[in-house]
Amino acid sequence: MNGFLTVVRALGAVNAGALRVGRWVGVACMFLMVVFILIQVFWRYVLSNPLPWPEEAARFLMLWLMVVAPTAWRRGGFVAIDMIRLILPRGVAAVLTLALLALSFLVLVTAVQIGWSEVTGLAGRFKSSSLYYPTGDGWAKLPLGWMMASLLAGFVLLASVTVELMLRQVAVMLGAGDRLTAIPQADPVGAE
């Protein structure tokens, strides 16, 4: 049991670190999204000459906000289904929780596969119509694979958190739940 709990704690520490980085990425994306949208509002409504790139850049950043979703998943669970768990006997609720987590994991494995195919497949080979990045030879159009990588990163993080939650649920079912450290509340990274 000690070895099992060590694995659960280690995965929890890795997830906590990755999710902390994800929250900072989310804050940066949100800030830049607002800046780009305000730039577009100024150019569109004040100068009557909309720019081609701010809206696409905002969509790009909006997709990268997906890396914040695993934090909510790790802290929140199933929301409405949690209410059902509260009225069920403890054993039934534990089995239901584990079954739903396992089902979620299967869906996330499929999502990771789809995300990978979007990054490496045909869609990932196309280029953005208006976003550029600097290269040694000048500027190049941003590959859409970079945008699709947000989905892959988010789904991988969600799958990792789901594995942690499943292992934690098994520990609870085996009577070792009191030996696990509680999942801490996420720090708001100054964005409150």
Coordinates of C-alpha atoms in Angstrom, one line a residue, residues 2-156:
N2 CA 2.9 2.4 0.8
G3 CA 4.2 2.0 -2.8
F4 CA 0.8 2.6 -4.3
L5 CA 0.4 5.7 -2.2
T6 CA 3.8 6.9 -3.2
V7 CA 2.8 6.6 -6.9
V8 CA -0.4 8.5 -6.2
R9 CA 1.5 11.3 -4.4
A10 CA 4.2 11.5 -7.1
L11 CA 1.6 11.8 -9.8
G12 CA -0.3 14.4 -7.7
A13 CA 2.9 16.4 -7.4
V14 CA 3.6 16.3 -11.1
N15 CA 0.0 17.3 -11.9
A16 CA 0.1 20.1 -9.4
G17 CA 3.3 21.5 -11.0
A18 CA 2.0 21.1 -14.6
L19 CA -1.3 22.7 -13.7
R20 CA 0.4 25.6 -12.0
V21 CA 2.2 26.3 -15.2
G22 CA -1.0 25.8 -17.1
R23 CA -2.7 28.5 -15.0
W24 CA 0.1 31.0 -15.7
V25 CA -0.2 30.2 -19.4
G26 CA -3.9 30.8 -19.1
V27 CA -3.4 34.1 -17.4
A28 CA -1.0 35.2 -20.1
C29 CA -3.4 34.0 -22.9
M30 CA -6.3 35.9 -21.3
F31 CA -4.3 39.1 -20.9
L32 CA -3.1 38.9 -24.5
M33 CA -6.5 38.1 -25.8
V34 CA -7.9 41.2 -24.2
V35 CA -5.1 43.3 -25.6
F36 CA -5.6 42.0 -29.1
I37 CA -9.4 42.4 -28.9
L38 CA -8.9 46.0 -27.7
I39 CA -6.5 46.7 -30.6
Q40 CA -9.1 45.4 -33.0
V41 CA -11.9 47.4 -31.5
F42 CA -9.7 50.6 -31.8
W43 CA -8.7 49.9 -35.4
R44 CA -12.2 48.7 -36.5
Y45 CA -14.4 51.3 -34.8
V46 CA -12.1 54.4 -34.3
L47 CA -10.0 54.2 -37.4
S48 CA -12.6 52.2 -39.6
N49 CA -9.7 50.0 -40.8
P50 CA -9.8 46.6 -39.2
L51 CA -6.6 44.6 -39.0
P52 CA -6.5 41.1 -40.3
W53 CA -4.7 39.4 -37.4
P54 CA -6.2 40.3 -34.0
E55 CA -9.2 38.1 -34.2
E56 CA -7.3 35.1 -35.3
A57 CA -4.7 35.7 -32.6
A58 CA -7.5 35.9 -30.0
R59 CA -8.9 32.6 -31.3
F60 CA -5.4 31.0 -31.1
L61 CA -5.0 32.2 -27.5
M62 CA -8.6 31.1 -26.6
L63 CA -7.7 27.6 -27.7
W64 CA -4.6 27.7 -25.4
L65 CA -6.9 28.5 -22.5
M66 CA -7.7 24.8 -22.5
V67 CA -4.7 24.2 -20.4
V68 CA -6.6 25.7 -17.5
A69 CA -9.5 23.1 -17.7
P70 CA -7.5 20.3 -15.9
T71 CA -7.3 22.5 -12.8
A72 CA -11.1 22.7 -12.6
W73 CA -11.4 19.0 -13.3
R74 CA -8.9 18.1 -10.5
R75 CA -10.8 20.3 -8.0
G76 CA -14.4 20.0 -9.1
G77 CA -15.3 16.5 -10.3
F78 CA -18.6 15.8 -11.9
V79 CA -20.6 18.8 -10.4
A80 CA -24.2 17.5 -10.7
I81 CA -23.2 13.9 -10.3
D82 CA -21.5 14.8 -7.0
M83 CA -24.9 15.6 -5.6
I84 CA -26.1 12.0 -6.4
R85 CA -23.0 10.6 -4.7
L86 CA -24.0 12.4 -1.5
I87 CA -27.3 10.6 -1.3
L88 CA -25.9 7.1 -2.2
P89 CA -24.4 4.7 0.3
R90 CA -20.6 5.2 0.5
G91 CA -19.6 2.0 -1.3
V92 CA -22.0 2.6 -4.2
A93 CA -20.9 6.2 -4.5
A94 CA -17.2 5.1 -4.6
V95 CA -17.9 2.5 -7.3
L96 CA -19.9 5.1 -9.3
T97 CA -17.2 7.6 -9.0
L98 CA -14.5 5.2 -10.2
A99 CA -16.7 4.0 -13.1
L100 CA -17.3 7.6 -14.2
L101 CA -13.6 8.4 -14.0
A102 CA -12.8 5.3 -16.0
L103 CA -15.3 6.3 -18.6
S104 CA -13.9 9.8 -18.7
F105 CA -10.4 8.4 -19.2
L106 CA -11.5 6.3 -22.1
V107 CA -13.0 9.4 -23.7
L108 CA -9.9 11.4 -23.0
V109 CA -7.7 8.7 -24.6
T110 CA -9.7 9.1 -27.8
A111 CA -9.5 12.9 -27.5
V112 CA -5.7 12.6 -27.2
Q113 CA -5.5 10.5 -30.3
I114 CA -7.7 13.0 -32.2
G115 CA -5.6 15.8 -30.9
W116 CA -2.4 14.1 -32.0
S117 CA -3.8 13.5 -35.5
E118 CA -4.8 17.2 -35.7
V119 CA -1.3 18.3 -34.9
T120 CA 0.5 15.8 -37.1
G121 CA -2.1 15.2 -39.8
L122 CA -3.4 17.2 -42.7
A123 CA -5.0 20.0 -40.6
G124 CA -1.7 20.6 -38.9
R125 CA 0.1 21.2 -42.2
F126 CA -2.0 24.2 -43.1
K127 CA -0.8 27.8 -42.2
S128 CA -2.6 30.6 -40.6
S129 CA -4.0 33.2 -42.9
S130 CA -2.9 36.2 -40.9
L131 CA -0.5 35.2 -38.1
Y132 CA 3.2 35.3 -38.6
Y133 CA 6.2 34.4 -36.4
P134 CA 9.8 35.6 -36.9
T135 CA 12.4 33.3 -38.4
G136 CA 16.1 33.8 -39.3
D137 CA 15.0 34.5 -42.9
G138 CA 12.2 37.0 -42.1
W139 CA 8.6 36.1 -41.2
A140 CA 6.7 32.9 -41.8
K141 CA 3.0 32.0 -41.5
L142 CA 2.1 30.3 -38.2
P143 CA 1.4 26.6 -38.7
L144 CA -2.2 25.6 -37.6
G145 CA -0.6 22.6 -35.9
W146 CA 0.6 25.0 -33.2
M147 CA -3.0 26.0 -32.6
M148 CA -4.1 22.4 -32.5
A149 CA -1.3 21.5 -30.1
S150 CA -3.4 23.4 -27.5
L151 CA -6.1 20.6 -27.7
L152 CA -3.5 17.9 -27.4
A153 CA -1.8 19.6 -24.4
G154 CA -5.2 20.1 -22.7
F155 CA -6.4 16.5 -23.3
V156 CA -3.1 15.1 -22.1

